[in-house]
Amino acid sequence: MSDLKAQLIRRVAATGPITVAEYMAECLLHPTLGYYSTRDPFGAAGDFTTAPEISQMFGEMIGLWLAQTWLDQGRPAAFTLAEPGPGRGTLMADILRATRGVPGFHDAAEVHLIEASATLRDVQRDRLSDVTPTWHDDLSTLPDDRPLYLVANEFFDALPIRQFQRTEGGWSEVQVGTDGNELQFVLAAPLPLGALEQRLDDTKTGDIVETCAAAIAPVQEIAARIASHGGTALFIDYGGWHSLGDTLQALRNHQPDPPLAHPGAADLTAHVDFEALAHAATGVAVTKMTGQGAFLERLGITTRAQALAANLQGQALDNHIAAHRRLTHPQEMGTLFKTLALYPTDAPQPPGFDQ
C-alpha cells in the first residue's frame, strides 16, 4: 500500500468519507506524495501525452492564433502572455517559435506561467531558458495593468470536481470512503442542494452530475482582466456542454486505471463542463464551443501539415500523418476536445470560431 493511500484510509477512518474533490486534490497536489509534486507525467515515459507533445503543429497554430488576435486588437505595446498548467513548457516554446517573425509581438510579450509543481517548474525552466518566464502559484498574482493573452490547454480537466447522484430522496454526494484496507465510493445521505434544483428537469434517478467550483474563480479572474485591459483567453480541453454522467478517470502508464486504485501514482481528470466556464465569464464576449479538429482546420493545420510532409519520408512521414490525424480526426481528439475563447466585447472575434 502506498504512503498516500494509507494516509487517506487513516483520514477517512478518523473523520469520515471525503468528497471526490478532496480526494483529487490530495492525489494530485499533496506536497510530498501528490502526482504532480513527484514526477514529470508527460510523454512516452509518463502516463499521458498532450497535444503539444504530439506535434509541433499544435503549438504553431495556437501561436499564430494569438498573434492574429493581438494584431486585431491593435498590437498592444505590452501584454502578459500566460499559460496555466504549462506541462513541460512545450506549448509555450512552440508558441514563441511560431511568432518569432511577427513584428513587435515578442517585444511586447512578457511570459508568465502558473504552475504548482516544483518538479515541472524545473522542466519548464530548461525548456524556456531563453525567455526567463515569471512563475506564479495562481492567477491572482499575474500583472493587472496590461492586456492578458492566455492559453489553457488541458488545465481545467485536472481541477477537483464534486459528484452528485440523483436518488429517490434527492441529490446525494458521491464520496470516498473505505472498506477495510481499500478505498471505495459511497453515497452521503440525500440533502437539499439548491444549486442542482434546475437539473431535476434533465436527469433521472441514478444520474450523476459533476460540478467544479475550482474552475469558476480562475475564469472570473481571467474574464475580469480581459474586460478591463483587453486580450483573449483560449480554453482547450476534453469535455462538453452541460455536465451529465460520471467522467472521473485515471491514467497510469498510458492505460486506464481505477480512480481509487493508486492515489498519487495515477493522473486523475474529469470532463470539463464548458457551459459552466462560459457562464462564469461575465463582462466579456464568449465564442461558441468548437471542436478542436474544426478549430485547428480553420487555422490552417492541414496546409502546415502538407508543407512539413514534403520533407519527410518513411517512418517519419507515417508518424507525422498519424499526429495530424490524432489532433484533428473526429474519432481521435478532433471532437472529444473542445475549444472556447473569451475576448473584449468591443474587439473582433478571434479566428477559428463560428460567428
CSV table of N, CA and C in Angstrom, one decimal, residues 135-269:
chain,number,residue,atom,x,y,z
A,135,TRP,N,7.1,32.8,-12.8
A,135,TRP,CA,6.2,31.7,-12.3
A,135,TRP,C,5.3,32.3,-11.2
A,136,HIS,N,4.0,31.7,-11.2
A,136,HIS,CA,3.0,32.1,-10.2
A,136,HIS,C,2.4,30.8,-9.7
A,137,ASP,N,1.9,30.9,-8.4
A,137,ASP,CA,1.2,29.8,-7.8
A,137,ASP,C,-0.2,29.7,-8.3
A,138,ASP,N,-0.8,30.9,-8.6
A,138,ASP,CA,-2.2,31.0,-9.1
A,138,ASP,C,-2.3,32.3,-9.9
A,139,LEU,N,-3.5,32.5,-10.5
A,139,LEU,CA,-3.7,33.5,-11.5
A,139,LEU,C,-3.7,34.9,-10.8
A,140,SER,N,-4.0,35.0,-9.5
A,140,SER,CA,-4.2,36.2,-8.8
A,140,SER,C,-3.0,37.2,-8.9
A,141,THR,N,-1.8,36.6,-9.0
A,141,THR,CA,-0.6,37.5,-9.0
A,141,THR,C,-0.1,37.8,-10.4
A,142,LEU,N,-0.8,37.5,-11.4
A,142,LEU,CA,-0.5,38.0,-12.7
A,142,LEU,C,-0.5,39.5,-12.8
A,143,PRO,N,0.3,40.2,-13.6
A,143,PRO,CA,0.2,41.6,-13.8
A,143,PRO,C,-1.3,42.0,-14.1
A,144,ASP,N,-1.8,43.1,-13.5
A,144,ASP,CA,-3.1,43.5,-13.7
A,144,ASP,C,-3.3,44.9,-14.3
A,145,ASP,N,-2.2,45.3,-15.0
A,145,ASP,CA,-2.2,46.7,-15.6
A,145,ASP,C,-2.0,46.6,-17.1
A,146,ARG,N,-2.2,45.4,-17.7
A,146,ARG,CA,-2.0,45.3,-19.2
A,146,ARG,C,-2.9,44.2,-19.7
A,147,PRO,N,-3.0,44.1,-21.1
A,147,PRO,CA,-3.8,43.1,-21.7
A,147,PRO,C,-3.3,41.7,-21.3
A,148,LEU,N,-4.2,40.7,-21.2
A,148,LEU,CA,-3.8,39.3,-20.9
A,148,LEU,C,-4.1,38.4,-22.1
A,149,TYR,N,-3.1,37.8,-22.6
A,149,TYR,CA,-3.3,36.8,-23.7
A,149,TYR,C,-2.9,35.4,-23.1
A,150,LEU,N,-3.9,34.6,-22.9
A,150,LEU,CA,-3.8,33.4,-22.1
A,150,LEU,C,-4.2,32.1,-22.9
A,151,VAL,N,-3.5,31.0,-22.7
A,151,VAL,CA,-3.9,29.8,-23.3
A,151,VAL,C,-3.9,28.7,-22.2
A,152,ALA,N,-5.0,28.0,-22.0
A,152,ALA,CA,-5.1,27.0,-21.0
A,152,ALA,C,-5.5,25.7,-21.7
A,153,ASN,N,-4.4,24.9,-21.9
A,153,ASN,CA,-4.6,23.6,-22.6
A,153,ASN,C,-4.6,22.4,-21.6
A,154,GLU,N,-5.6,21.7,-21.5
A,154,GLU,CA,-5.8,20.6,-20.5
A,154,GLU,C,-5.4,21.1,-19.1
A,155,PHE,N,-6.0,22.2,-18.8
A,155,PHE,CA,-5.8,22.8,-17.4
A,155,PHE,C,-7.0,22.5,-16.5
A,156,PHE,N,-8.2,22.8,-17.1
A,156,PHE,CA,-9.4,22.6,-16.3
A,156,PHE,C,-9.8,21.2,-15.9
A,157,ASP,N,-9.3,20.2,-16.8
A,157,ASP,CA,-9.7,18.8,-16.6
A,157,ASP,C,-9.1,18.3,-15.3
A,158,ALA,N,-8.0,18.9,-14.8
A,158,ALA,CA,-7.4,18.3,-13.6
A,158,ALA,C,-7.8,19.0,-12.3
A,159,LEU,N,-8.7,20.0,-12.4
A,159,LEU,CA,-9.2,20.7,-11.2
A,159,LEU,C,-10.2,19.8,-10.5
A,160,PRO,N,-10.2,19.8,-9.2
A,160,PRO,CA,-11.1,18.8,-8.4
A,160,PRO,C,-12.6,19.1,-8.7
A,161,ILE,N,-13.3,18.0,-8.8
A,161,ILE,CA,-14.7,18.0,-9.0
A,161,ILE,C,-15.4,17.4,-7.8
A,162,ARG,N,-16.7,17.8,-7.7
A,162,ARG,CA,-17.6,17.0,-6.8
A,162,ARG,C,-18.6,16.3,-7.7
A,163,GLN,N,-19.1,15.2,-7.2
A,163,GLN,CA,-20.1,14.4,-7.9
A,163,GLN,C,-21.4,14.3,-7.0
A,164,PHE,N,-22.5,14.4,-7.7
A,164,PHE,CA,-23.8,14.2,-7.0
A,164,PHE,C,-24.7,13.2,-7.8
A,165,GLN,N,-25.2,12.3,-7.1
A,165,GLN,CA,-26.1,11.3,-7.8
A,165,GLN,C,-27.6,11.6,-7.4
A,166,ARG,N,-28.4,11.6,-8.4
A,166,ARG,CA,-29.8,11.7,-8.1
A,166,ARG,C,-30.4,10.4,-7.6
A,167,THR,N,-31.1,10.5,-6.4
A,167,THR,CA,-31.7,9.4,-5.8
A,167,THR,C,-33.2,9.6,-5.6
A,168,GLU,N,-33.9,8.6,-5.1
A,168,GLU,CA,-35.3,8.8,-4.9
A,168,GLU,C,-35.6,9.9,-3.8
A,169,GLY,N,-34.6,10.1,-2.9
A,169,GLY,CA,-34.7,11.1,-1.9
A,169,GLY,C,-34.2,12.4,-2.2
A,170,GLY,N,-33.6,12.6,-3.4
A,170,GLY,CA,-33.0,13.9,-3.7
A,170,GLY,C,-31.6,13.7,-4.3
A,171,TRP,N,-30.7,14.7,-4.0
A,171,TRP,CA,-29.3,14.6,-4.5
A,171,TRP,C,-28.4,14.1,-3.4
A,172,SER,N,-27.6,13.1,-3.6
A,172,SER,CA,-26.7,12.5,-2.7
A,172,SER,C,-25.3,12.7,-3.2
A,173,GLU,N,-24.4,13.2,-2.4
A,173,GLU,CA,-23.0,13.4,-2.9
A,173,GLU,C,-22.2,12.1,-2.9
A,174,VAL,N,-21.5,11.8,-4.0
A,174,VAL,CA,-20.6,10.7,-4.1
A,174,VAL,C,-19.4,11.0,-3.3
A,175,GLN,N,-19.0,10.2,-2.4
A,175,GLN,CA,-17.8,10.5,-1.6
A,175,GLN,C,-16.8,9.3,-1.6
A,176,VAL,N,-15.7,9.4,-1.0
A,176,VAL,CA,-14.7,8.4,-1.0
A,176,VAL,C,-14.6,7.9,0.5
A,177,GLY,N,-15.0,6.6,0.7
A,177,GLY,CA,-14.9,6.0,2.0
A,177,GLY,C,-14.0,4.8,2.0
A,178,THR,N,-14.1,3.9,2.9
A,178,THR,CA,-13.2,2.8,3.0
A,178,THR,C,-14.0,1.5,3.2
A,179,ASP,N,-13.4,0.4,2.7
A,179,ASP,CA,-13.9,-0.9,3.0
A,179,ASP,C,-12.7,-1.7,3.4
A,180,GLY,N,-12.4,-1.7,4.7
A,180,GLY,CA,-11.2,-2.4,5.2
A,180,GLY,C,-10.0,-1.6,4.8
A,181,ASN,N,-9.1,-2.2,4.1
A,181,ASN,CA,-7.9,-1.6,3.6
A,181,ASN,C,-8.0,-1.1,2.2
A,182,GLU,N,-9.2,-0.9,1.7
A,182,GLU,CA,-9.4,-0.4,0.3
A,182,GLU,C,-10.3,0.9,0.4
A,183,LEU,N,-10.1,1.8,-0.6
A,183,LEU,CA,-10.9,2.9,-0.7
A,183,LEU,C,-12.1,2.5,-1.6
A,184,GLN,N,-13.3,3.1,-1.3
A,184,GLN,CA,-14.4,2.8,-2.2
A,184,GLN,C,-15.3,4.1,-2.2
A,185,PHE,N,-16.1,4.1,-3.3
A,185,PHE,CA,-17.1,5.2,-3.4
A,185,PHE,C,-18.3,4.9,-2.6
A,186,VAL,N,-18.8,5.9,-1.9
A,186,VAL,CA,-20.0,5.8,-1.1
A,186,VAL,C,-20.9,6.9,-1.3
A,187,LEU,N,-22.2,6.8,-1.0
A,187,LEU,CA,-23.2,7.9,-1.1
A,187,LEU,C,-23.5,8.5,0.2
A,188,ALA,N,-23.4,9.8,0.3
A,188,ALA,CA,-23.9,10.5,1.5
A,188,ALA,C,-25.4,10.5,1.6
A,189,ALA,N,-25.9,10.9,2.7
A,189,ALA,CA,-27.4,11.0,2.8
A,189,ALA,C,-27.9,12.1,1.9
A,190,PRO,N,-29.1,11.9,1.4
A,190,PRO,CA,-29.6,13.0,0.5
A,190,PRO,C,-29.8,14.3,1.2
A,191,LEU,N,-29.5,15.4,0.5
A,191,LEU,CA,-29.6,16.7,1.1
A,191,LEU,C,-30.2,17.6,0.1
A,192,PRO,N,-30.9,18.7,0.5
A,192,PRO,CA,-31.4,19.6,-0.5
A,192,PRO,C,-30.3,20.5,-1.0
A,193,LEU,N,-30.1,20.4,-2.3
A,193,LEU,CA,-29.0,21.1,-2.9
A,193,LEU,C,-29.6,22.1,-4.0
A,194,GLY,N,-29.7,23.3,-3.5
A,194,GLY,CA,-30.4,24.3,-4.3
A,194,GLY,C,-29.7,24.5,-5.7
A,195,ALA,N,-28.4,24.4,-5.7
A,195,ALA,CA,-27.6,24.6,-6.9
A,195,ALA,C,-28.0,23.6,-8.0
A,196,LEU,N,-28.5,22.5,-7.6
A,196,LEU,CA,-28.8,21.4,-8.6
A,196,LEU,C,-30.3,21.3,-8.8
A,197,GLU,N,-31.1,22.2,-8.2
A,197,GLU,CA,-32.5,22.1,-8.3
A,197,GLU,C,-33.0,22.1,-9.8
A,198,GLN,N,-32.2,23.0,-10.6
A,198,GLN,CA,-32.6,23.1,-12.0
A,198,GLN,C,-32.3,21.9,-12.8
A,199,ARG,N,-31.5,20.9,-12.3
A,199,ARG,CA,-31.1,19.7,-13.0
A,199,ARG,C,-32.2,18.6,-12.9
A,200,LEU,N,-33.2,18.9,-12.1
A,200,LEU,CA,-34.3,17.9,-12.0
A,200,LEU,C,-35.0,17.7,-13.3
A,201,ASP,N,-35.0,18.7,-14.2
A,201,ASP,CA,-35.7,18.6,-15.4
A,201,ASP,C,-35.0,17.7,-16.5
A,202,ASP,N,-33.7,17.6,-16.3
A,202,ASP,CA,-33.0,16.8,-17.4
A,202,ASP,C,-32.2,15.6,-16.9
A,203,THR,N,-32.6,15.2,-15.7
A,203,THR,CA,-31.9,14.0,-15.1
A,203,THR,C,-33.0,13.0,-14.6
A,204,LYS,N,-32.5,11.8,-14.3
A,204,LYS,CA,-33.4,10.8,-13.8
A,204,LYS,C,-32.7,10.1,-12.6
A,205,THR,N,-33.4,9.3,-11.8
A,205,THR,CA,-32.8,8.6,-10.7
A,205,THR,C,-31.6,7.8,-11.2
A,206,GLY,N,-30.5,7.9,-10.5
A,206,GLY,CA,-29.3,7.2,-10.8
A,206,GLY,C,-28.3,8.1,-11.6
A,207,ASP,N,-28.7,9.2,-12.2
A,207,ASP,CA,-27.8,10.0,-13.0
A,207,ASP,C,-26.9,10.8,-12.0
A,208,ILE,N,-25.7,11.0,-12.6
A,208,ILE,CA,-24.6,11.8,-11.8
A,208,ILE,C,-24.4,13.1,-12.5
A,209,VAL,N,-24.3,14.1,-11.7
A,209,VAL,CA,-23.9,15.5,-12.2
A,209,VAL,C,-22.6,15.9,-11.5
A,210,GLU,N,-21.7,16.4,-12.2
A,210,GLU,CA,-20.4,16.9,-11.7
A,210,GLU,C,-20.4,18.4,-11.6
A,211,THR,N,-19.8,18.9,-10.6
A,211,THR,CA,-19.6,20.4,-10.5
A,211,THR,C,-18.1,20.6,-10.2
A,212,CYS,N,-17.6,21.8,-10.7
A,212,CYS,CA,-16.2,22.1,-10.5
A,212,CYS,C,-16.1,23.5,-10.0
A,213,ALA,N,-16.3,23.7,-8.7
A,213,ALA,CA,-16.2,25.1,-8.2
A,213,ALA,C,-14.8,25.7,-8.4
A,214,ALA,N,-13.8,24.8,-8.4
A,214,ALA,CA,-12.4,25.3,-8.5
A,214,ALA,C,-12.2,26.0,-9.9
A,215,ALA,N,-13.0,25.7,-10.9
A,215,ALA,CA,-12.9,26.3,-12.2
A,215,ALA,C,-13.5,27.7,-12.3
A,216,ILE,N,-14.4,28.0,-11.4
A,216,ILE,CA,-15.2,29.3,-11.6
A,216,ILE,C,-14.3,30.5,-11.3
A,217,ALA,N,-13.6,30.5,-10.2
A,217,ALA,CA,-12.8,31.7,-9.8
A,217,ALA,C,-11.7,32.0,-10.8
A,218,PRO,N,-11.0,31.0,-11.3
A,218,PRO,CA,-10.0,31.3,-12.4
A,218,PRO,C,-10.6,32.0,-13.6
A,219,VAL,N,-11.8,31.4,-14.1
A,219,VAL,CA,-12.4,32.0,-15.2
A,219,VAL,C,-12.9,33.4,-14.9
A,220,GLN,N,-13.4,33.7,-13.8
A,220,GLN,CA,-13.9,35.0,-13.4
A,220,GLN,C,-12.7,36.0,-13.4
A,221,GLU,N,-11.5,35.5,-12.8
A,221,GLU,CA,-10.3,36.3,-12.8
A,221,GLU,C,-9.8,36.7,-14.2
A,222,ILE,N,-9.8,35.7,-15.0
A,222,ILE,CA,-9.3,35.9,-16.4
A,222,ILE,C,-10.3,36.8,-17.1
A,223,ALA,N,-11.6,36.6,-17.0
A,223,ALA,CA,-12.5,37.5,-17.7
A,223,ALA,C,-12.4,38.9,-17.2
A,224,ALA,N,-12.3,39.1,-15.9
A,224,ALA,CA,-12.2,40.5,-15.4
A,224,ALA,C,-11.0,41.2,-15.9
A,225,ARG,N,-9.9,40.5,-16.1
A,225,ARG,CA,-8.7,41.2,-16.6
A,225,ARG,C,-8.8,41.5,-18.1
A,226,ILE,N,-9.5,40.6,-18.8
A,226,ILE,CA,-9.7,40.9,-20.3
A,226,ILE,C,-10.7,42.0,-20.4
A,227,ALA,N,-11.7,42.1,-19.6
A,227,ALA,CA,-12.7,43.1,-19.7
A,227,ALA,C,-12.1,44.5,-19.4
A,228,SER,N,-11.2,44.5,-18.4
A,228,SER,CA,-10.5,45.8,-18.0
A,228,SER,C,-9.4,46.3,-18.9
A,229,HIS,N,-8.6,45.3,-19.5
A,229,HIS,CA,-7.4,45.7,-20.2
A,229,HIS,C,-7.3,45.1,-21.6
A,230,GLY,N,-8.2,44.3,-22.0
A,230,GLY,CA,-8.1,43.7,-23.3
A,230,GLY,C,-7.3,42.3,-23.3
A,231,GLY,N,-7.2,41.7,-24.4
A,231,GLY,CA,-6.6,40.5,-24.6
A,231,GLY,C,-7.5,39.4,-25.0
A,232,THR,N,-7.2,38.1,-24.7
A,232,THR,CA,-8.0,37.0,-25.0
A,232,THR,C,-7.6,35.8,-24.1
A,233,ALA,N,-8.5,34.8,-24.1
A,233,ALA,CA,-8.2,33.6,-23.4
A,233,ALA,C,-8.7,32.4,-24.2
A,234,LEU,N,-7.9,31.4,-24.4
A,234,LEU,CA,-8.3,30.2,-25.2
A,234,LEU,C,-8.3,29.0,-24.2
A,235,PHE,N,-9.4,28.4,-24.1
A,235,PHE,CA,-9.5,27.2,-23.3
A,235,PHE,C,-9.6,26.0,-24.2
A,236,ILE,N,-8.7,25.0,-24.0
A,236,ILE,CA,-8.8,23.7,-24.8
A,236,ILE,C,-8.7,22.6,-23.9
A,237,ASP,N,-9.8,21.7,-24.0
A,237,ASP,CA,-9.8,20.6,-23.0
A,237,ASP,C,-10.8,19.6,-23.5
A,238,TYR,N,-10.9,18.4,-22.9
A,238,TYR,CA,-11.9,17.5,-23.3
A,238,TYR,C,-13.1,17.6,-22.4
A,239,GLY,N,-14.2,17.5,-23.0
A,239,GLY,CA,-15.5,17.7,-22.2
A,239,GLY,C,-16.6,18.0,-23.2
A,240,GLY,N,-17.6,18.8,-22.7
A,240,GLY,CA,-18.7,19.1,-23.5
A,240,GLY,C,-19.5,20.2,-22.9
A,241,TRP,N,-20.8,20.3,-23.3
A,241,TRP,CA,-21.7,21.4,-22.8
A,241,TRP,C,-22.7,20.8,-22.0
A,242,HIS,N,-22.7,21.1,-20.7
A,242,HIS,CA,-23.8,20.6,-19.8
A,242,HIS,C,-23.4,19.3,-19.2
A,243,SER,N,-22.9,19.3,-18.0
A,243,SER,CA,-22.4,18.1,-17.3
A,243,SER,C,-23.5,17.0,-17.1
A,244,LEU,N,-23.2,15.8,-17.4
A,244,LEU,CA,-24.1,14.7,-17.1
A,244,LEU,C,-23.3,13.4,-17.2
A,245,GLY,N,-23.3,12.7,-16.1
A,245,GLY,CA,-22.6,11.4,-16.1
A,245,GLY,C,-21.3,11.4,-15.3
A,246,ASP,N,-20.8,10.2,-15.0
A,246,ASP,CA,-19.6,10.1,-14.2
A,246,ASP,C,-18.4,10.1,-15.2
A,247,THR,N,-17.6,11.1,-15.2
A,247,THR,CA,-16.5,11.2,-16.1
A,247,THR,C,-15.1,11.2,-15.4
A,248,LEU,N,-15.1,10.9,-14.1
A,248,LEU,CA,-13.8,10.8,-13.4
A,248,LEU,C,-13.0,9.7,-13.9
A,249,GLN,N,-11.8,9.9,-14.2
A,249,GLN,CA,-11.0,8.8,-14.8
A,249,GLN,C,-9.5,9.0,-14.3
A,250,ALA,N,-8.8,7.8,-14.4
A,250,ALA,CA,-7.4,7.8,-14.0
A,250,ALA,C,-6.6,7.2,-15.1
A,251,LEU,N,-5.4,7.7,-15.3
A,251,LEU,CA,-4.5,7.2,-16.3
A,251,LEU,C,-3.2,6.8,-15.6
A,252,ARG,N,-2.6,5.6,-15.9
A,252,ARG,CA,-1.3,5.2,-15.4
A,252,ARG,C,-0.6,4.4,-16.5
A,253,ASN,N,0.6,4.9,-16.8
A,253,ASN,CA,1.3,4.2,-17.9
A,253,ASN,C,0.5,4.2,-19.2
A,254,HIS,N,-0.1,5.3,-19.5
A,254,HIS,CA,-0.9,5.4,-20.7
A,254,HIS,C,-2.1,4.5,-20.8
A,255,GLN,N,-2.5,3.9,-19.7
A,255,GLN,CA,-3.6,3.0,-19.7
A,255,GLN,C,-4.7,3.4,-18.6
A,256,PRO,N,-6.0,3.2,-18.9
A,256,PRO,CA,-7.0,3.5,-17.9
A,256,PRO,C,-6.7,2.7,-16.6
A,257,ASP,N,-7.0,3.4,-15.5
A,257,ASP,CA,-6.7,2.8,-14.2
A,257,ASP,C,-7.9,3.1,-13.3
A,258,PRO,N,-8.3,2.2,-12.4
A,258,PRO,CA,-9.4,2.6,-11.5
A,258,PRO,C,-9.1,3.8,-10.7
A,259,PRO,N,-10.0,4.8,-10.6
A,259,PRO,CA,-9.6,6.1,-9.9
A,259,PRO,C,-9.2,6.0,-8.5
A,260,LEU,N,-9.6,4.9,-7.8
A,260,LEU,CA,-9.2,4.8,-6.4
A,260,LEU,C,-8.0,3.8,-6.1
A,261,ALA,N,-7.5,3.2,-7.2
A,261,ALA,CA,-6.5,2.2,-7.1
A,261,ALA,C,-5.2,2.6,-6.7
A,262,HIS,N,-4.7,3.7,-7.2
A,262,HIS,CA,-3.3,4.1,-7.0
A,262,HIS,C,-3.2,5.6,-6.7
A,263,PRO,N,-3.8,6.1,-5.6
A,263,PRO,CA,-3.7,7.5,-5.3
A,263,PRO,C,-2.3,8.1,-5.2
A,264,GLY,N,-2.1,9.1,-6.0
A,264,GLY,CA,-0.8,9.7,-6.0
A,264,GLY,C,0.1,9.2,-7.1
A,265,ALA,N,-0.2,8.0,-7.7
A,265,ALA,CA,0.6,7.4,-8.7
A,265,ALA,C,-0.1,7.4,-10.1
A,266,ALA,N,-1.3,7.9,-10.2
A,266,ALA,CA,-2.0,7.9,-11.4
A,266,ALA,C,-2.6,9.3,-11.6
A,267,ASP,N,-2.7,9.8,-12.9
A,267,ASP,CA,-3.3,11.1,-13.2
A,267,ASP,C,-4.8,10.9,-13.0
A,268,LEU,N,-5.4,11.9,-12.4
A,268,LEU,CA,-6.9,12.0,-12.3
A,268,LEU,C,-7.4,13.2,-13.0
A,269,THR,N,-8.5,13.0,-13.8
A,269,THR,CA,-9.1,14.1,-14.6
A,269,THR,C,-10.6,13.8,-14.7
